[in-house]
Amino acid sequence: MQLSRHFAISTLAAAVIAAGYAPSVAANDGISDNEIRIGYLADMSGVYRDPIGPLGQDAIEMAIEDMGGSVHGAEVVVFSADDRNSPDVGSSVVREWIDERNVDMVTGLVASSVTLAAVGLLEDADKLGLVNGAVSSSVTNEHCSPNHIHWVYDTWAMSNGTAKAITQEGHKNWYLLSADYSFGHALEADVERVVTENGGTIVGSARHPFPNNDFSSFMLQAQASGADVIALNNAGGDTINAVQTAGEFGITQAGQILAGMVLFSTDIRSIGLENAQGLQFTKAWYYDLNDETRAWAERFRERTGSMPTMVHAGLYSSTRHYLEAIEATGTDDTQTVRQQMVDTPINDVFATGGYIREDGRMVHDMYLVEVKTPEESVDEDDLFRIVRTIPAEEAFRPLSESVCPLVNKG
């Protein structure tokens, strides 16, 4: 059953796991305030509501509950807020959490612009950030820090998986349509790099406002370019609107390929298999990978009424890994916990053999998938087939190309 919640920033409504928001007298001395305090900052009402949004808190709560609700006797407290995709709003929330609530860790962190503002504050305060929603690869490249970890995906991985495969199939001429903010810019740059490295050419590009409801003029420009492939360097509601507009104009029917760079299962349901069939894109996780992922996804659906997205799975995984690090070290000290997380491989419902690099990038396998036809799908959740598993070492930017100051290339 889906829980009803209020995410008003004025109140920063807190969901307290187990015994409520009260200090635990039995907590370990190594845990500050006798509590482990987590802030969940995400878009709760805008274009990223469905793929991440309120249900992301359910994933966090599942991880806490699976740890027994407390660690070393310290209760786990979760604060949540809607950042409205605004760096100013997000910064205000994180600053209050640090100054007034002594939050130990902030997770979610969806829009890249909000994330980059938030992680700067976390570094200044020596708190930890677990980035699950943001896609910009700059998060662990030029903007890396010893105070945050990037968990689910990034623009380097998403573009490398999809653009490389499509270009190598012989579709060489690309048109880039990108969201006009840091995430879209990063994805645009990464797609251009992959296309040109694989012998392709960028024949045109445009940037659209974020968020954007009317894609008519943008899709007409892309159609007129004569490009083999139109890359959608956006996400959430923007991608849905762009794909639906392309369908109205008969773009794919006329032979142009539509390449979504960041797509979620919720997006495909909104678009419908009839319009989305054959679309290839890269995913970090899919519920139907194995028995373990199917079982966890079914728990999530029973709780929320919806199948989890890859970010929901990442929120569960990163939160549990964080709490297990506190359990192992007996403290919530940021750098001690982060080092324990780095030293411990990730083997759970999200990743097998995953690990955290020195730049803060959590490295794991990725998957190139293709949307099934309506005839191939056996139920509303049977959306994709895996075309190729992309090994972890191939999926993410090699450290040899990193400009992160934490990386020792010697």
XYZ file of C-alpha atoms in Angstrom:
410
model
C 0.000 0.000 0.000
C 1.412 3.389 -0.957
C 1.962 5.741 1.965
C 0.589 9.260 1.902
C 3.205 11.838 2.859
C 3.726 15.574 2.915
C 7.044 16.928 1.719
C 6.621 20.619 2.588
C 9.996 22.292 2.792
C 8.720 24.664 5.465
C 8.305 21.754 7.864
C 10.850 19.297 6.419
C 8.530 16.511 7.470
C 10.505 13.711 9.082
C 9.780 10.021 8.863
C 11.268 8.347 11.884
C 11.910 4.663 11.670
C 10.898 2.401 14.548
C 10.527 4.317 17.809
C 9.863 7.865 16.619
C 12.000 10.992 16.724
C 13.430 10.758 20.216
C 17.033 10.219 21.316
C 17.937 6.622 22.050
C 19.474 6.132 25.476
C 21.050 2.856 24.405
C 23.038 4.230 21.480
C 26.732 3.533 21.037
C 29.059 6.316 22.157
C 30.655 6.367 18.698
C 27.424 7.557 17.097
C 26.798 11.301 17.345
C 23.559 12.476 18.992
C 22.715 8.828 19.737
C 21.015 8.763 16.330
C 21.900 8.188 12.688
C 20.313 11.041 10.776
C 19.660 10.776 7.041
C 18.276 13.492 4.762
C 16.432 12.449 1.604
C 16.451 15.342 -0.880
C 14.650 14.801 -4.191
C 12.183 16.152 -6.719
C 8.850 15.164 -5.161
C 6.500 17.025 -7.477
C 8.191 17.766 -10.815
C 9.567 15.863 -13.795
C 11.472 13.344 -11.648
C 8.612 12.562 -9.259
C 7.620 9.232 -10.839
C 11.012 7.593 -11.417
C 12.481 8.717 -8.075
C 10.350 11.059 -5.944
C 8.321 9.993 -2.889
C 8.791 6.256 -3.467
C 12.529 6.714 -3.040
C 11.885 7.148 0.655
C 10.230 3.724 0.727
C 13.450 2.222 -0.642
C 15.458 3.972 2.087
C 13.038 2.785 4.760
C 13.262 -0.791 3.466
C 17.042 -0.689 3.910
C 16.664 0.652 7.441
C 14.057 -1.951 8.339
C 16.256 -4.720 6.934
C 18.960 -3.530 9.335
C 16.494 -3.873 12.220
C 15.629 -0.168 12.467
C 18.743 0.747 14.413
C 22.517 0.284 14.432
C 24.370 -0.318 17.704
C 21.210 0.779 19.500
C 21.049 4.117 17.667
C 17.761 4.795 15.950
C 17.811 5.864 12.298
C 15.951 9.086 11.524
C 14.997 10.154 7.991
C 14.207 13.757 7.050
C 12.764 14.396 3.594
C 12.213 17.458 1.418
C 11.187 18.495 -2.075
C 14.025 20.420 -3.712
C 11.726 21.587 -6.564
C 14.699 21.097 -8.907
C 16.081 24.378 -7.593
C 19.716 24.688 -6.444
C 18.695 27.547 -4.152
C 15.940 25.530 -2.504
C 18.120 22.435 -2.250
C 20.986 24.401 -0.725
C 18.661 25.977 1.818
C 17.344 22.588 2.878
C 20.788 20.984 3.170
C 22.149 23.979 5.085
C 19.291 23.721 7.593
C 19.779 19.969 7.925
C 23.471 20.497 8.666
C 23.124 23.499 10.976
C 19.899 22.679 12.816
C 19.456 18.902 12.596
C 23.039 17.657 12.484
C 22.295 15.298 9.617
C 25.020 12.697 9.045
C 24.246 11.768 5.436
C 22.187 13.199 2.567
C 20.931 10.965 -0.217
C 18.634 11.194 -3.237
C 20.220 14.234 -4.899
C 18.475 14.139 -8.259
C 18.893 17.225 -10.473
C 22.591 17.673 -11.185
C 22.447 21.408 -10.492
C 20.933 20.755 -7.049
C 23.416 17.958 -6.396
C 26.491 20.042 -7.183
C 25.268 22.784 -4.856
C 24.479 20.290 -2.087
C 27.741 18.324 -2.195
C 29.724 21.532 -1.802
C 27.917 22.208 1.483
C 28.414 18.627 2.616
C 32.146 18.829 1.969
C 32.429 22.083 3.915
C 30.656 20.468 6.886
C 32.412 17.085 6.502
C 29.113 15.251 6.037
C 28.481 12.438 3.555
C 26.464 12.571 0.333
C 25.217 9.457 -1.483
C 24.256 10.612 -4.971
C 21.649 8.315 -6.505
C 19.499 10.396 -8.849
C 21.887 12.846 -10.523
C 23.373 11.691 -13.821
C 26.130 14.205 -14.637
C 29.492 12.430 -14.796
C 31.123 15.583 -13.467
C 29.894 14.580 -9.993
C 32.888 12.244 -9.670
C 35.113 13.912 -12.239
C 35.878 17.624 -11.923
C 33.447 17.973 -8.985
C 34.601 14.926 -7.018
C 35.192 15.262 -3.277
C 36.094 13.071 -0.292
C 32.550 13.612 0.968
C 30.293 12.066 -1.653
C 29.804 8.833 -3.588
C 27.999 8.472 -6.946
C 25.999 5.252 -6.944
C 23.569 4.413 -9.775
C 24.739 5.754 -13.157
C 26.271 8.757 -14.869
C 26.253 10.422 -18.267
C 29.525 8.730 -19.304
C 28.045 5.278 -18.692
C 24.625 6.003 -20.196
C 26.025 7.567 -23.371
C 28.809 5.032 -23.752
C 26.386 2.120 -23.658
C 23.722 3.478 -25.988
C 25.525 5.805 -28.396
C 28.412 3.412 -28.953
C 26.091 0.518 -29.835
C 23.923 2.535 -32.210
C 26.875 4.204 -33.972
C 28.671 0.907 -34.425
C 25.529 -0.460 -36.085
C 26.176 2.059 -38.890
C 23.957 4.968 -37.845
C 26.580 7.702 -38.104
C 24.768 11.063 -38.329
C 23.419 12.365 -35.014
C 21.276 15.285 -33.876
C 21.557 16.193 -30.177
C 18.569 17.575 -28.269
C 19.576 18.425 -24.715
C 18.072 19.850 -21.535
C 19.582 23.283 -20.949
C 21.214 22.778 -17.546
C 24.273 21.008 -16.155
C 22.940 17.454 -16.565
C 21.894 18.017 -20.189
C 25.164 19.740 -21.014
C 27.200 16.879 -19.525
C 25.181 14.251 -21.355
C 25.446 16.202 -24.618
C 29.245 16.331 -24.291
C 29.504 12.634 -23.466
C 27.257 11.586 -26.371
C 29.230 13.757 -28.796
C 32.467 12.196 -27.565
C 31.203 8.629 -28.010
C 29.702 9.293 -31.449
C 32.831 10.942 -32.849
C 35.154 8.337 -31.303
C 33.160 5.677 -33.145
C 33.279 7.393 -36.546
C 30.016 9.334 -36.331
C 29.191 12.994 -36.981
C 27.060 15.529 -35.123
C 24.936 17.211 -37.826
C 22.988 19.540 -35.531
C 21.980 20.273 -31.966
C 19.597 22.289 -29.822
C 18.963 22.868 -26.132
C 15.494 23.073 -24.630
C 14.328 24.727 -21.395
C 14.109 22.589 -18.252
C 11.438 21.463 -17.723
C 9.662 21.792 -21.080
C 6.135 20.863 -22.163
C 6.163 21.757 -25.868
C 8.709 19.919 -28.025
C 7.065 20.625 -31.390
C 9.610 23.101 -32.732
C 12.557 21.105 -31.374
C 11.421 17.838 -32.938
C 10.704 19.537 -36.271
C 14.254 20.921 -36.284
C 15.632 17.486 -35.492
C 13.509 15.902 -38.210
C 14.627 18.494 -40.772
C 18.296 17.832 -39.977
C 18.112 14.500 -41.771
C 20.081 12.862 -38.975
C 20.075 9.088 -38.696
C 19.670 9.361 -34.927
C 18.044 11.930 -32.648
C 19.583 11.738 -29.178
C 17.397 12.851 -26.279
C 19.801 14.176 -23.664
C 17.150 14.714 -21.019
C 15.141 12.652 -18.552
C 11.798 12.163 -16.844
C 8.865 14.183 -18.117
C 11.023 15.901 -20.747
C 11.929 12.580 -22.365
C 8.319 11.398 -22.261
C 7.091 14.586 -23.925
C 9.816 14.452 -26.580
C 9.103 10.816 -27.491
C 5.361 11.423 -27.650
C 5.902 14.454 -29.897
C 8.169 12.409 -32.161
C 5.392 9.858 -32.448
C 2.873 12.514 -33.413
C 5.178 13.725 -36.188
C 5.898 10.193 -37.448
C 9.627 10.671 -36.962
C 10.536 7.066 -36.204
C 8.017 5.773 -38.741
C 9.893 7.772 -41.377
C 13.137 6.000 -40.525
C 14.952 8.210 -38.005
C 16.086 6.512 -34.802
C 15.173 7.987 -31.447
C 17.823 7.323 -28.785
C 16.827 7.993 -25.179
C 19.933 8.471 -23.071
C 18.288 8.334 -19.625
C 15.061 6.365 -19.472
C 13.218 4.729 -16.607
C 10.632 1.962 -16.540
C 8.083 4.587 -15.446
C 8.817 6.527 -18.643
C 8.162 3.493 -20.842
C 4.844 2.865 -19.100
C 3.839 6.478 -19.721
C 4.886 6.360 -23.368
C 3.405 2.896 -23.960
C 4.998 -0.069 -25.711
C 3.273 0.816 -28.974
C 5.322 4.015 -29.276
C 8.426 2.880 -27.364
C 8.964 -0.579 -28.879
C 12.452 -1.146 -30.272
C 13.932 1.778 -28.334
C 17.382 0.896 -27.027
C 18.971 2.516 -24.013
C 21.239 1.780 -21.075
C 20.058 0.850 -17.589
C 21.903 0.439 -14.318
C 19.442 -2.136 -12.958
C 16.288 -4.003 -13.912
C 13.989 -5.889 -11.582
C 13.973 -9.017 -13.779
C 17.732 -9.695 -13.623
C 17.561 -12.713 -11.282
C 15.584 -14.332 -8.472
C 16.989 -11.974 -5.839
C 16.098 -8.806 -7.758
C 12.625 -10.145 -8.539
C 11.983 -10.959 -4.871
C 13.112 -7.518 -3.690
C 11.094 -5.784 -6.406
C 7.996 -7.711 -5.369
C 8.481 -6.534 -1.761
C 8.736 -2.982 -3.037
C 5.579 -3.368 -5.147
C 3.632 -4.828 -2.243
C 4.655 -1.825 -0.175
C 4.125 0.941 -2.744
C 1.872 -0.436 -5.470
C 4.607 0.159 -8.055
C 7.639 -1.677 -9.396
C 10.948 -0.021 -8.400
C 13.117 1.899 -10.823
C 16.900 1.622 -10.966
C 17.219 4.657 -8.670
C 14.900 3.108 -6.081
C 17.133 0.027 -6.085
C 20.194 2.268 -5.796
C 18.729 4.126 -2.827
C 18.141 0.840 -1.036
C 21.618 -0.434 -1.861
C 23.546 2.704 -0.934
C 21.610 3.271 2.299
C 22.137 -0.301 3.435
C 25.834 -0.205 2.522
C 26.147 3.010 4.551
C 24.416 1.532 7.603
C 26.467 -1.662 7.361
C 29.614 0.488 7.393
C 28.432 2.164 10.603
C 27.671 -1.251 12.063
C 31.167 -2.487 11.170
C 33.023 0.560 12.531
C 30.809 1.509 15.471
C 30.786 5.175 14.478
C 29.028 7.590 12.135
C 32.183 9.646 11.615
C 32.063 10.619 7.936
C 35.537 9.685 6.798
C 35.663 6.471 8.827
C 32.343 5.335 7.373
C 33.258 6.358 3.836
C 36.516 4.432 3.994
C 34.695 1.347 5.249
C 32.267 1.667 2.336
C 35.198 1.922 -0.085
C 36.891 -1.109 1.466
C 33.767 -3.303 1.274
C 32.545 -4.803 -2.036
C 28.886 -4.306 -2.940
C 26.996 -7.573 -3.379
C 23.273 -7.025 -3.002
C 20.051 -6.634 -4.997
C 21.561 -3.754 -6.975
C 25.029 -4.975 -7.874
C 27.281 -8.024 -7.786
C 30.972 -7.324 -7.397
C 30.434 -3.570 -7.238
C 33.065 -1.363 -5.649
C 33.755 2.289 -4.889
C 36.763 3.869 -6.624
C 39.003 6.579 -5.249
C 37.054 9.231 -7.206
C 33.834 8.229 -5.426
C 32.339 6.397 -8.416
C 30.557 3.144 -7.491
C 31.475 0.817 -10.347
C 29.178 -2.015 -11.428
C 27.792 -3.744 -14.510
C 25.385 -1.804 -16.736
C 22.854 -3.176 -19.240
C 21.903 -2.258 -22.797
C 18.183 -3.049 -23.099
C 15.557 -2.942 -25.818
C 11.873 -2.188 -25.285
C 9.664 -5.149 -26.126
C 6.759 -5.051 -28.552
C 3.227 -5.196 -27.124
C 2.984 -8.762 -28.432
C 6.185 -9.842 -26.638
C 5.212 -8.377 -23.273
C 3.447 -10.796 -20.935
C 2.315 -8.193 -18.375
C 2.534 -4.473 -17.602
C 5.947 -4.864 -15.958
C 7.492 -6.952 -18.740
C 9.033 -4.044 -20.621
C 12.608 -4.861 -21.712
C 14.967 -7.505 -22.948
C 18.668 -7.314 -22.128
C 20.660 -6.909 -25.336
C 24.062 -6.828 -23.671
C 25.614 -6.760 -20.233
C 28.259 -4.024 -20.136
C 31.054 -5.120 -17.754
C 31.827 -2.729 -14.906
C 35.310 -1.877 -16.132
C 33.916 -0.940 -19.554
C 30.812 0.829 -18.295
C 32.361 3.839 -16.525
C 34.998 6.447 -17.328
C 38.472 4.955 -16.808
C 40.497 6.569 -14.050
C 43.227 7.279 -16.598
C 40.895 9.898 -18.130
C 39.772 11.378 -14.811
C 40.503 14.945 -13.742
C 39.372 14.252 -10.168
C 42.047 15.558 -7.777
C 41.545 12.502 -5.564
C 42.857 10.191 -8.262
C 46.497 9.206 -8.030
C 47.489 8.374 -11.597
C 50.980 7.438 -10.604
